[in-house]
């Protein structure tokens, strides 16, 4: 098949592209960075350099494709993060319709069944609604859990204060996923084929946050590392102090309140979904230790 991958050489798009190339598919990788071209070619894929905000570029790139994998890239400069996410989703949908593509894999998020109160995930709710209305197009929506990678942002907090935490508590459960497990699941669903509109949850592990602190602590030689719950103001101030723009910090705090309330996991849990990913917390802890010590 001729497959288009958005997301440049990101944590999901790279392993997904490698997998699809190995299966014999013709893969084109969309990137806004021309300097990625040589690396994309070295993977056996075709670079398409342009902006996801440019519908003409997207349409031209999508024409003739059998399937397109779509993800909305982060934009920390956005003045309205949720609005940015929805806008890119609209560009994607318009390009899909104009190009005649009939199959789409859309990267969304756990919690995207909720319209508001979830920070950036509410933007993905809006994108899901846009794609649910597309006629005569098969859409597989992927809803991965909380990325393990998010814990990398706690490295300075651990180094300087000897704690890890956020605006949710140690005794609360968290459902996590590794990007490589997302890529593997996406590749498998593409290989299996899909029709109509469907949603697929992807998770690697489900643990309590105090267990997360324990496993990461053991991996970096701090076995007593505690998970500390901050209030929303403390969490916001800490993120801004670490260099995040206020708009991004505001959205992340709101996402944290959704984790704290448990509402983010409700649909996942109601379906008795079992984590299928191979990379468990202990495996990620080893990767975390390499980054922390490096």
PDB file of C-alpha atoms in Angstrom:
ATOM      1  CA  UNK A   1       0.000   0.000   0.000  1.00  0.00           C
ATOM      2  CA  UNK A   2       0.905   3.637  -0.384  1.00  0.00           C
ATOM      3  CA  UNK A   3       0.832   5.035   3.147  1.00  0.00           C
ATOM      4  CA  UNK A   4       1.343   8.602   4.369  1.00  0.00           C
ATOM      5  CA  UNK A   5       2.687   9.129   7.899  1.00  0.00           C
ATOM      6  CA  UNK A   6       2.404  12.488   9.645  1.00  0.00           C
ATOM      7  CA  UNK A   7       4.429  13.308  12.741  1.00  0.00           C
ATOM      8  CA  UNK A   8       7.859  13.465  11.108  1.00  0.00           C
ATOM      9  CA  UNK A   9      10.360  11.157  12.875  1.00  0.00           C
ATOM     10  CA  UNK A  10       8.643  11.352  16.263  1.00  0.00           C
ATOM     11  CA  UNK A  11       8.406   8.744  18.993  1.00  0.00           C
ATOM     12  CA  UNK A  12       5.518   6.965  17.270  1.00  0.00           C
ATOM     13  CA  UNK A  13       5.940   7.901  13.614  1.00  0.00           C
ATOM     14  CA  UNK A  14       9.525   6.676  13.329  1.00  0.00           C
ATOM     15  CA  UNK A  15       8.974   3.091  14.577  1.00  0.00           C
ATOM     16  CA  UNK A  16       5.647   2.922  12.733  1.00  0.00           C
ATOM     17  CA  UNK A  17       7.325   3.954   9.486  1.00  0.00           C
ATOM     18  CA  UNK A  18      10.164   1.459   9.970  1.00  0.00           C
ATOM     19  CA  UNK A  19       7.612  -1.301  10.554  1.00  0.00           C
ATOM     20  CA  UNK A  20       5.556  -0.419   7.495  1.00  0.00           C
ATOM     21  CA  UNK A  21       8.611  -0.112   5.230  1.00  0.00           C
ATOM     22  CA  UNK A  22       9.738  -3.564   6.399  1.00  0.00           C
ATOM     23  CA  UNK A  23       6.316  -4.902   5.379  1.00  0.00           C
ATOM     24  CA  UNK A  24       6.907  -3.665   1.836  1.00  0.00           C
ATOM     25  CA  UNK A  25       4.656  -0.597   1.892  1.00  0.00           C
ATOM     26  CA  UNK A  26       5.543   2.637   0.091  1.00  0.00           C
ATOM     27  CA  UNK A  27       5.787   5.095   2.971  1.00  0.00           C
ATOM     28  CA  UNK A  28       5.855   8.874   2.745  1.00  0.00           C
ATOM     29  CA  UNK A  29       6.719  10.785   5.930  1.00  0.00           C
ATOM     30  CA  UNK A  30       5.417  14.321   6.362  1.00  0.00           C
ATOM     31  CA  UNK A  31       7.768  16.679   8.175  1.00  0.00           C
ATOM     32  CA  UNK A  32       8.046  20.444   8.540  1.00  0.00           C
ATOM     33  CA  UNK A  33      11.824  20.136   8.860  1.00  0.00           C
ATOM     34  CA  UNK A  34      13.710  19.860   5.571  1.00  0.00           C
ATOM     35  CA  UNK A  35      16.806  18.712   7.472  1.00  0.00           C
ATOM     36  CA  UNK A  36      14.973  15.442   8.241  1.00  0.00           C
ATOM     37  CA  UNK A  37      14.879  14.505   4.555  1.00  0.00           C
ATOM     38  CA  UNK A  38      18.105  12.489   4.445  1.00  0.00           C
ATOM     39  CA  UNK A  39      17.184  10.546   7.570  1.00  0.00           C
ATOM     40  CA  UNK A  40      13.728   9.792   6.185  1.00  0.00           C
ATOM     41  CA  UNK A  41      15.283   8.514   2.957  1.00  0.00           C
ATOM     42  CA  UNK A  42      17.721   6.372   4.957  1.00  0.00           C
ATOM     43  CA  UNK A  43      14.729   4.585   6.499  1.00  0.00           C
ATOM     44  CA  UNK A  44      13.502   3.664   3.046  1.00  0.00           C
ATOM     45  CA  UNK A  45      10.705   6.247   3.069  1.00  0.00           C
ATOM     46  CA  UNK A  46       9.911   9.328   0.989  1.00  0.00           C
ATOM     47  CA  UNK A  47      10.072  12.793   2.579  1.00  0.00           C
ATOM     48  CA  UNK A  48       7.247  15.281   2.090  1.00  0.00           C
ATOM     49  CA  UNK A  49       8.314  18.620   3.526  1.00  0.00           C
ATOM     50  CA  UNK A  50       5.624  21.119   4.459  1.00  0.00           C
ATOM     51  CA  UNK A  51       3.283  22.414   7.126  1.00  0.00           C
ATOM     52  CA  UNK A  52       0.218  20.637   8.540  1.00  0.00           C
ATOM     53  CA  UNK A  53      -1.464  24.050   8.407  1.00  0.00           C
ATOM     54  CA  UNK A  54      -1.121  24.101   4.604  1.00  0.00           C
ATOM     55  CA  UNK A  55      -4.163  22.291   3.214  1.00  0.00           C
ATOM     56  CA  UNK A  56      -2.942  22.453  -0.368  1.00  0.00           C
ATOM     57  CA  UNK A  57       0.334  20.780   0.617  1.00  0.00           C
ATOM     58  CA  UNK A  58      -1.547  18.131   2.602  1.00  0.00           C
ATOM     59  CA  UNK A  59      -3.997  17.473  -0.217  1.00  0.00           C
ATOM     60  CA  UNK A  60      -1.252  17.131  -2.810  1.00  0.00           C
ATOM     61  CA  UNK A  61       0.687  14.799  -0.504  1.00  0.00           C
ATOM     62  CA  UNK A  62      -2.353  12.626   0.277  1.00  0.00           C
ATOM     63  CA  UNK A  63      -3.516  12.171  -3.339  1.00  0.00           C
ATOM     64  CA  UNK A  64      -3.137   8.551  -4.407  1.00  0.00           C
ATOM     65  CA  UNK A  65      -2.572   7.228  -0.891  1.00  0.00           C
ATOM     66  CA  UNK A  66      -4.308   4.060   0.249  1.00  0.00           C
ATOM     67  CA  UNK A  67      -4.094   5.085   3.912  1.00  0.00           C
ATOM     68  CA  UNK A  68      -3.027   8.105   5.950  1.00  0.00           C
ATOM     69  CA  UNK A  69      -1.866   8.086   9.583  1.00  0.00           C
ATOM     70  CA  UNK A  70      -2.667  11.411  11.225  1.00  0.00           C
ATOM     71  CA  UNK A  71      -1.378  12.974  14.417  1.00  0.00           C
ATOM     72  CA  UNK A  72      -1.551  16.583  15.596  1.00  0.00           C
ATOM     73  CA  UNK A  73       1.949  17.844  16.458  1.00  0.00           C
ATOM     74  CA  UNK A  74       2.509  19.841  19.645  1.00  0.00           C
ATOM     75  CA  UNK A  75       2.810  23.604  19.341  1.00  0.00           C
ATOM     76  CA  UNK A  76       4.065  25.147  22.567  1.00  0.00           C
ATOM     77  CA  UNK A  77       3.805  28.587  20.965  1.00  0.00           C
ATOM     78  CA  UNK A  78       0.031  28.285  20.498  1.00  0.00           C
ATOM     79  CA  UNK A  79      -2.015  30.953  22.258  1.00  0.00           C
ATOM     80  CA  UNK A  80      -4.991  28.569  22.301  1.00  0.00           C
ATOM     81  CA  UNK A  81      -3.755  24.986  22.491  1.00  0.00           C
ATOM     82  CA  UNK A  82      -7.126  23.303  22.142  1.00  0.00           C
ATOM     83  CA  UNK A  83      -8.030  25.630  19.289  1.00  0.00           C
ATOM     84  CA  UNK A  84      -4.732  24.785  17.563  1.00  0.00           C
ATOM     85  CA  UNK A  85      -5.414  21.054  17.864  1.00  0.00           C
ATOM     86  CA  UNK A  86      -8.923  21.419  16.441  1.00  0.00           C
ATOM     87  CA  UNK A  87      -7.678  23.641  13.609  1.00  0.00           C
ATOM     88  CA  UNK A  88      -5.048  21.114  12.503  1.00  0.00           C
ATOM     89  CA  UNK A  89      -7.737  18.429  12.663  1.00  0.00           C
ATOM     90  CA  UNK A  90      -9.902  20.521  10.329  1.00  0.00           C
ATOM     91  CA  UNK A  91      -6.981  20.941   7.903  1.00  0.00           C
ATOM     92  CA  UNK A  92      -6.464  17.179   7.930  1.00  0.00           C
ATOM     93  CA  UNK A  93     -10.152  16.428   7.347  1.00  0.00           C
ATOM     94  CA  UNK A  94     -10.411  18.904   4.472  1.00  0.00           C
ATOM     95  CA  UNK A  95      -7.298  17.431   2.841  1.00  0.00           C
ATOM     96  CA  UNK A  96      -8.616  13.881   3.283  1.00  0.00           C
ATOM     97  CA  UNK A  97     -11.875  14.804   1.543  1.00  0.00           C
ATOM     98  CA  UNK A  98     -10.150  16.755  -1.238  1.00  0.00           C
ATOM     99  CA  UNK A  99      -7.559  14.044  -1.942  1.00  0.00           C
ATOM    100  CA  UNK A 100      -9.974  11.128  -2.068  1.00  0.00           C
ATOM    101  CA  UNK A 101      -8.260   9.072   0.660  1.00  0.00           C
ATOM    102  CA  UNK A 102     -10.580   6.340   1.948  1.00  0.00           C
ATOM    103  CA  UNK A 103      -8.748   5.006   5.018  1.00  0.00           C
ATOM    104  CA  UNK A 104      -7.447   6.994   7.981  1.00  0.00           C
ATOM    105  CA  UNK A 105      -5.723   6.046  11.229  1.00  0.00           C
ATOM    106  CA  UNK A 106      -6.162   8.959  13.633  1.00  0.00           C
ATOM    107  CA  UNK A 107      -4.020   9.286  16.754  1.00  0.00           C
ATOM    108  CA  UNK A 108      -6.167  10.594  19.602  1.00  0.00           C
ATOM    109  CA  UNK A 109      -5.923   9.977  23.353  1.00  0.00           C
ATOM    110  CA  UNK A 110      -7.482   8.197  26.269  1.00  0.00           C
ATOM    111  CA  UNK A 111     -10.082  10.569  27.682  1.00  0.00           C
ATOM    112  CA  UNK A 112     -11.053  11.939  24.259  1.00  0.00           C
ATOM    113  CA  UNK A 113     -14.633  10.817  24.878  1.00  0.00           C
ATOM    114  CA  UNK A 114     -14.971  13.895  27.131  1.00  0.00           C
ATOM    115  CA  UNK A 115     -15.826  17.263  25.601  1.00  0.00           C
ATOM    116  CA  UNK A 116     -14.120  19.558  28.122  1.00  0.00           C
ATOM    117  CA  UNK A 117     -12.134  19.704  31.342  1.00  0.00           C
ATOM    118  CA  UNK A 118      -9.246  17.562  30.087  1.00  0.00           C
ATOM    119  CA  UNK A 119      -6.747  20.148  28.834  1.00  0.00           C
ATOM    120  CA  UNK A 120      -5.255  19.370  25.414  1.00  0.00           C
ATOM    121  CA  UNK A 121      -7.260  16.140  25.197  1.00  0.00           C
ATOM    122  CA  UNK A 122     -10.400  18.241  24.739  1.00  0.00           C
ATOM    123  CA  UNK A 123      -8.848  19.407  21.473  1.00  0.00           C
ATOM    124  CA  UNK A 124      -8.604  15.778  20.368  1.00  0.00           C
ATOM    125  CA  UNK A 125     -12.263  15.276  21.340  1.00  0.00           C
ATOM    126  CA  UNK A 126     -13.053  17.993  18.789  1.00  0.00           C
ATOM    127  CA  UNK A 127     -10.880  16.302  16.162  1.00  0.00           C
ATOM    128  CA  UNK A 128     -12.612  12.963  16.767  1.00  0.00           C
ATOM    129  CA  UNK A 129     -15.984  14.638  16.238  1.00  0.00           C
ATOM    130  CA  UNK A 130     -14.799  16.100  12.942  1.00  0.00           C
ATOM    131  CA  UNK A 131     -13.644  12.716  11.653  1.00  0.00           C
ATOM    132  CA  UNK A 132     -16.734  10.881  12.896  1.00  0.00           C
ATOM    133  CA  UNK A 133     -18.770  12.961  10.449  1.00  0.00           C
ATOM    134  CA  UNK A 134     -16.705  12.117   7.355  1.00  0.00           C
ATOM    135  CA  UNK A 135     -18.800  10.086   4.924  1.00  0.00           C
ATOM    136  CA  UNK A 136     -17.576   7.022   3.024  1.00  0.00           C
ATOM    137  CA  UNK A 137     -14.203   7.079   4.776  1.00  0.00           C
ATOM    138  CA  UNK A 138     -12.971   4.329   7.121  1.00  0.00           C
ATOM    139  CA  UNK A 139     -11.526   5.875  10.275  1.00  0.00           C
ATOM    140  CA  UNK A 140      -9.683   3.980  13.001  1.00  0.00           C
ATOM    141  CA  UNK A 141      -9.215   6.172  16.075  1.00  0.00           C
ATOM    142  CA  UNK A 142      -6.332   5.197  18.347  1.00  0.00           C
ATOM    143  CA  UNK A 143      -6.693   6.234  21.985  1.00  0.00           C
ATOM    144  CA  UNK A 144      -3.365   5.614  23.727  1.00  0.00           C
ATOM    145  CA  UNK A 145      -2.971   6.038  27.476  1.00  0.00           C
ATOM    146  CA  UNK A 146      -0.694   8.437  29.411  1.00  0.00           C
ATOM    147  CA  UNK A 147       2.745   8.387  27.788  1.00  0.00           C
ATOM    148  CA  UNK A 148       5.606   7.055  29.908  1.00  0.00           C
ATOM    149  CA  UNK A 149       7.687   9.790  28.253  1.00  0.00           C
ATOM    150  CA  UNK A 150       5.816  12.424  30.254  1.00  0.00           C
ATOM    151  CA  UNK A 151       7.756  11.316  33.340  1.00  0.00           C
ATOM    152  CA  UNK A 152      11.005  12.580  31.797  1.00  0.00           C
ATOM    153  CA  UNK A 153       9.836  16.099  32.664  1.00  0.00           C
ATOM    154  CA  UNK A 154      10.291  15.205  36.359  1.00  0.00           C
ATOM    155  CA  UNK A 155      14.053  14.728  36.163  1.00  0.00           C
ATOM    156  CA  UNK A 156      14.953  18.177  37.509  1.00  0.00           C
ATOM    157  CA  UNK A 157      12.352  17.871  40.270  1.00  0.00           C
ATOM    158  CA  UNK A 158      13.953  14.608  41.360  1.00  0.00           C
ATOM    159  CA  UNK A 159      17.481  16.002  41.188  1.00  0.00           C
ATOM    160  CA  UNK A 160      16.801  19.237  43.064  1.00  0.00           C
ATOM    161  CA  UNK A 161      14.042  18.266  45.501  1.00  0.00           C
ATOM    162  CA  UNK A 162      14.266  14.491  45.765  1.00  0.00           C
ATOM    163  CA  UNK A 163      10.589  14.022  44.883  1.00  0.00           C
ATOM    164  CA  UNK A 164       8.390  13.246  41.909  1.00  0.00           C
ATOM    165  CA  UNK A 165       4.799  14.347  41.571  1.00  0.00           C
ATOM    166  CA  UNK A 166       2.032  16.369  39.992  1.00  0.00           C
ATOM    167  CA  UNK A 167      -1.469  17.580  40.864  1.00  0.00           C
ATOM    168  CA  UNK A 168      -2.735  14.044  41.447  1.00  0.00           C
ATOM    169  CA  UNK A 169      -1.998  11.652  44.279  1.00  0.00           C
ATOM    170  CA  UNK A 170       0.212   8.679  45.083  1.00  0.00           C
ATOM    171  CA  UNK A 171      -2.666   6.241  45.699  1.00  0.00           C
ATOM    172  CA  UNK A 172      -4.347   6.960  42.409  1.00  0.00           C
ATOM    173  CA  UNK A 173      -4.107   4.610  39.433  1.00  0.00           C
ATOM    174  CA  UNK A 174      -2.580   5.668  36.150  1.00  0.00           C
ATOM    175  CA  UNK A 175      -2.790   3.893  32.807  1.00  0.00           C
ATOM    176  CA  UNK A 176       0.413   4.262  30.806  1.00  0.00           C
ATOM    177  CA  UNK A 177       1.745   3.468  27.366  1.00  0.00           C
ATOM    178  CA  UNK A 178       5.061   3.406  25.539  1.00  0.00           C
ATOM    179  CA  UNK A 179       5.183   5.070  22.092  1.00  0.00           C
ATOM    180  CA  UNK A 180       6.765   1.944  20.616  1.00  0.00           C
ATOM    181  CA  UNK A 181       3.737  -0.066  21.765  1.00  0.00           C
ATOM    182  CA  UNK A 182       1.481   2.484  20.056  1.00  0.00           C
ATOM    183  CA  UNK A 183       3.466   2.121  16.833  1.00  0.00           C
ATOM    184  CA  UNK A 184       3.285  -1.682  17.026  1.00  0.00           C
ATOM    185  CA  UNK A 185      -0.464  -1.627  17.635  1.00  0.00           C
ATOM    186  CA  UNK A 186      -1.033   0.813  14.784  1.00  0.00           C
ATOM    187  CA  UNK A 187       1.002  -1.345  12.402  1.00  0.00           C
ATOM    188  CA  UNK A 188      -0.960  -4.440  13.442  1.00  0.00           C
ATOM    189  CA  UNK A 189      -4.324  -2.731  12.911  1.00  0.00           C
ATOM    190  CA  UNK A 190      -3.218  -1.542   9.486  1.00  0.00           C
ATOM    191  CA  UNK A 191      -2.158  -5.079   8.600  1.00  0.00           C
ATOM    192  CA  UNK A 192      -5.453  -6.538   9.855  1.00  0.00           C
ATOM    193  CA  UNK A 193      -7.493  -3.955   7.996  1.00  0.00           C
ATOM    194  CA  UNK A 194     -10.508  -2.027   9.266  1.00  0.00           C
ATOM    195  CA  UNK A 195     -13.788  -0.637   7.978  1.00  0.00           C
ATOM    196  CA  UNK A 196     -16.269   1.937   9.200  1.00  0.00           C
ATOM    197  CA  UNK A 197     -15.614   4.109  12.243  1.00  0.00           C
ATOM    198  CA  UNK A 198     -13.934   2.421  15.213  1.00  0.00           C
ATOM    199  CA  UNK A 199     -11.968   3.215  18.384  1.00  0.00           C
ATOM    200  CA  UNK A 200      -9.030   1.217  19.717  1.00  0.00           C
ATOM    201  CA  UNK A 201      -7.422   1.768  23.128  1.00  0.00           C
ATOM    202  CA  UNK A 202      -3.697   1.147  23.583  1.00  0.00           C
ATOM    203  CA  UNK A 203      -2.053   0.729  26.997  1.00  0.00           C
ATOM    204  CA  UNK A 204       1.145  -0.872  28.270  1.00  0.00           C
ATOM    205  CA  UNK A 205       0.610  -0.960  32.055  1.00  0.00           C
ATOM    206  CA  UNK A 206      -1.737   0.141  34.832  1.00  0.00           C
ATOM    207  CA  UNK A 207      -0.260   0.962  38.232  1.00  0.00           C
ATOM    208  CA  UNK A 208      -0.606   3.244  41.251  1.00  0.00           C
ATOM    209  CA  UNK A 209       1.442   6.442  41.105  1.00  0.00           C
ATOM    210  CA  UNK A 210       3.334   5.478  44.245  1.00  0.00           C
ATOM    211  CA  UNK A 211       4.445   2.361  42.354  1.00  0.00           C
ATOM    212  CA  UNK A 212       5.629   4.595  39.515  1.00  0.00           C
ATOM    213  CA  UNK A 213       7.741   6.578  41.996  1.00  0.00           C
ATOM    214  CA  UNK A 214       9.061   3.366  43.525  1.00  0.00           C
ATOM    215  CA  UNK A 215      10.112   1.786  40.238  1.00  0.00           C
ATOM    216  CA  UNK A 216      11.689   4.947  38.837  1.00  0.00           C
ATOM    217  CA  UNK A 217      13.405   5.560  42.164  1.00  0.00           C
ATOM    218  CA  UNK A 218      14.893   2.059  42.287  1.00  0.00           C
ATOM    219  CA  UNK A 219      16.145   2.415  38.720  1.00  0.00           C
ATOM    220  CA  UNK A 220      18.050   5.635  39.503  1.00  0.00           C
ATOM    221  CA  UNK A 221      19.347   4.572  42.909  1.00  0.00           C
ATOM    222  CA  UNK A 222      16.745   6.470  44.955  1.00  0.00           C
ATOM    223  CA  UNK A 223      14.517   3.649  46.279  1.00  0.00           C
ATOM    224  CA  UNK A 224      12.731   5.945  48.743  1.00  0.00           C
ATOM    225  CA  UNK A 225      11.642   8.409  46.036  1.00  0.00           C
ATOM    226  CA  UNK A 226       8.170   9.640  47.057  1.00  0.00           C
ATOM    227  CA  UNK A 227       5.266  10.644  44.843  1.00  0.00           C
ATOM    228  CA  UNK A 228       4.049  14.031  46.082  1.00  0.00           C
ATOM    229  CA  UNK A 229       0.663  15.544  45.203  1.00  0.00           C
ATOM    230  CA  UNK A 230       0.678  19.290  44.528  1.00  0.00           C
ATOM    231  CA  UNK A 231      -2.352  21.521  44.427  1.00  0.00           C
ATOM    232  CA  UNK A 232      -3.263  23.077  41.088  1.00  0.00           C
ATOM    233  CA  UNK A 233      -1.598  26.402  41.833  1.00  0.00           C
ATOM    234  CA  UNK A 234       1.644  24.725  42.863  1.00  0.00           C
ATOM    235  CA  UNK A 235       1.567  22.555  39.752  1.00  0.00           C
ATOM    236  CA  UNK A 236       0.960  25.558  37.488  1.00  0.00           C
ATOM    237  CA  UNK A 237       3.693  27.635  39.126  1.00  0.00           C
ATOM    238  CA  UNK A 238       6.123  24.733  38.918  1.00  0.00           C
ATOM    239  CA  UNK A 239       5.510  24.211  35.203  1.00  0.00           C
ATOM    240  CA  UNK A 240       5.846  27.891  34.414  1.00  0.00           C
ATOM    241  CA  UNK A 241       8.972  28.064  36.568  1.00  0.00           C
ATOM    242  CA  UNK A 242      10.402  25.179  34.560  1.00  0.00           C
ATOM    243  CA  UNK A 243       9.917  27.167  31.367  1.00  0.00           C
ATOM    244  CA  UNK A 244       6.529  26.079  30.018  1.00  0.00           C
ATOM    245  CA  UNK A 245       4.356  28.822  28.509  1.00  0.00           C
ATOM    246  CA  UNK A 246       1.344  29.698  30.665  1.00  0.00           C
ATOM    247  CA  UNK A 247      -1.141  28.400  28.068  1.00  0.00           C
ATOM    248  CA  UNK A 248       0.549  25.005  28.000  1.00  0.00           C
ATOM    249  CA  UNK A 249       0.850  24.854  31.799  1.00  0.00           C
ATOM    250  CA  UNK A 250      -2.825  25.753  32.190  1.00  0.00           C
ATOM    251  CA  UNK A 251      -3.843  22.902  29.891  1.00  0.00           C
ATOM    252  CA  UNK A 252      -1.568  20.379  31.600  1.00  0.00           C
ATOM    253  CA  UNK A 253      -2.931  21.337  35.020  1.00  0.00           C
ATOM    254  CA  UNK A 254      -6.454  20.802  33.711  1.00  0.00           C
ATOM    255  CA  UNK A 255      -5.452  17.405  32.336  1.00  0.00           C
ATOM    256  CA  UNK A 256      -4.044  16.631  35.787  1.00  0.00           C
ATOM    257  CA  UNK A 257      -7.377  17.408  37.416  1.00  0.00           C
ATOM    258  CA  UNK A 258      -9.000  14.893  35.046  1.00  0.00           C
ATOM    259  CA  UNK A 259      -6.438  12.288  36.117  1.00  0.00           C
ATOM    260  CA  UNK A 260      -7.090  13.165  39.764  1.00  0.00           C
ATOM    261  CA  UNK A 261     -10.842  12.706  39.386  1.00  0.00           C
ATOM    262  CA  UNK A 262     -10.431   9.437  37.487  1.00  0.00           C
ATOM    263  CA  UNK A 263     -12.721  10.644  34.706  1.00  0.00           C
ATOM    264  CA  UNK A 264      -9.958  10.216  32.139  1.00  0.00           C
ATOM    265  CA  UNK A 265     -10.015   6.427  32.530  1.00  0.00           C
ATOM    266  CA  UNK A 266     -13.796   5.907  32.788  1.00  0.00           C
ATOM    267  CA  UNK A 267     -14.472   4.774  29.221  1.00  0.00           C
ATOM    268  CA  UNK A 268     -11.311   2.635  29.145  1.00  0.00           C
ATOM    269  CA  UNK A 269     -12.330   0.910  32.391  1.00  0.00           C
ATOM    270  CA  UNK A 270     -15.976   0.516  31.392  1.00  0.00           C
ATOM    271  CA  UNK A 271     -14.874  -1.631  28.459  1.00  0.00           C
ATOM    272  CA  UNK A 272     -12.687  -3.827  30.710  1.00  0.00           C
ATOM    273  CA  UNK A 273      -9.731  -2.969  28.502  1.00  0.00           C
ATOM    274  CA  UNK A 274      -6.531  -4.876  29.251  1.00  0.00           C
ATOM    275  CA  UNK A 275      -3.084  -3.306  28.645  1.00  0.00           C
ATOM    276  CA  UNK A 276      -1.682  -5.110  25.601  1.00  0.00           C
ATOM    277  CA  UNK A 277       1.659  -3.344  25.250  1.00  0.00           C
ATOM    278  CA  UNK A 278       4.864  -5.282  25.871  1.00  0.00           C
ATOM    279  CA  UNK A 279       6.769  -2.453  27.583  1.00  0.00           C
ATOM    280  CA  UNK A 280       5.891  -2.482  31.288  1.00  0.00           C
ATOM    281  CA  UNK A 281       6.732   0.085  33.961  1.00  0.00           C
ATOM    282  CA  UNK A 282       9.893  -1.782  34.975  1.00  0.00           C
ATOM    283  CA  UNK A 283      11.092  -1.716  31.358  1.00  0.00           C
ATOM    284  CA  UNK A 284      10.479   1.996  31.075  1.00  0.00           C
ATOM    285  CA  UNK A 285      12.245   2.586  34.406  1.00  0.00           C
ATOM    286  CA  UNK A 286      15.458   1.279  32.826  1.00  0.00           C
ATOM    287  CA  UNK A 287      15.080   3.758  29.941  1.00  0.00           C
ATOM    288  CA  UNK A 288      14.344   6.517  32.445  1.00  0.00           C
ATOM    289  CA  UNK A 289      17.524   5.711  34.365  1.00  0.00           C
ATOM    290  CA  UNK A 290      19.628   5.983  31.204  1.00  0.00           C
ATOM    291  CA  UNK A 291      18.202   9.449  30.506  1.00  0.00           C
ATOM    292  CA  UNK A 292      18.471  10.532  34.143  1.00  0.00           C
ATOM    293  CA  UNK A 293      22.078   9.409  34.522  1.00  0.00           C
ATOM    294  CA  UNK A 294      23.111  10.572  31.070  1.00  0.00           C
TER     295      UNK A 294
END
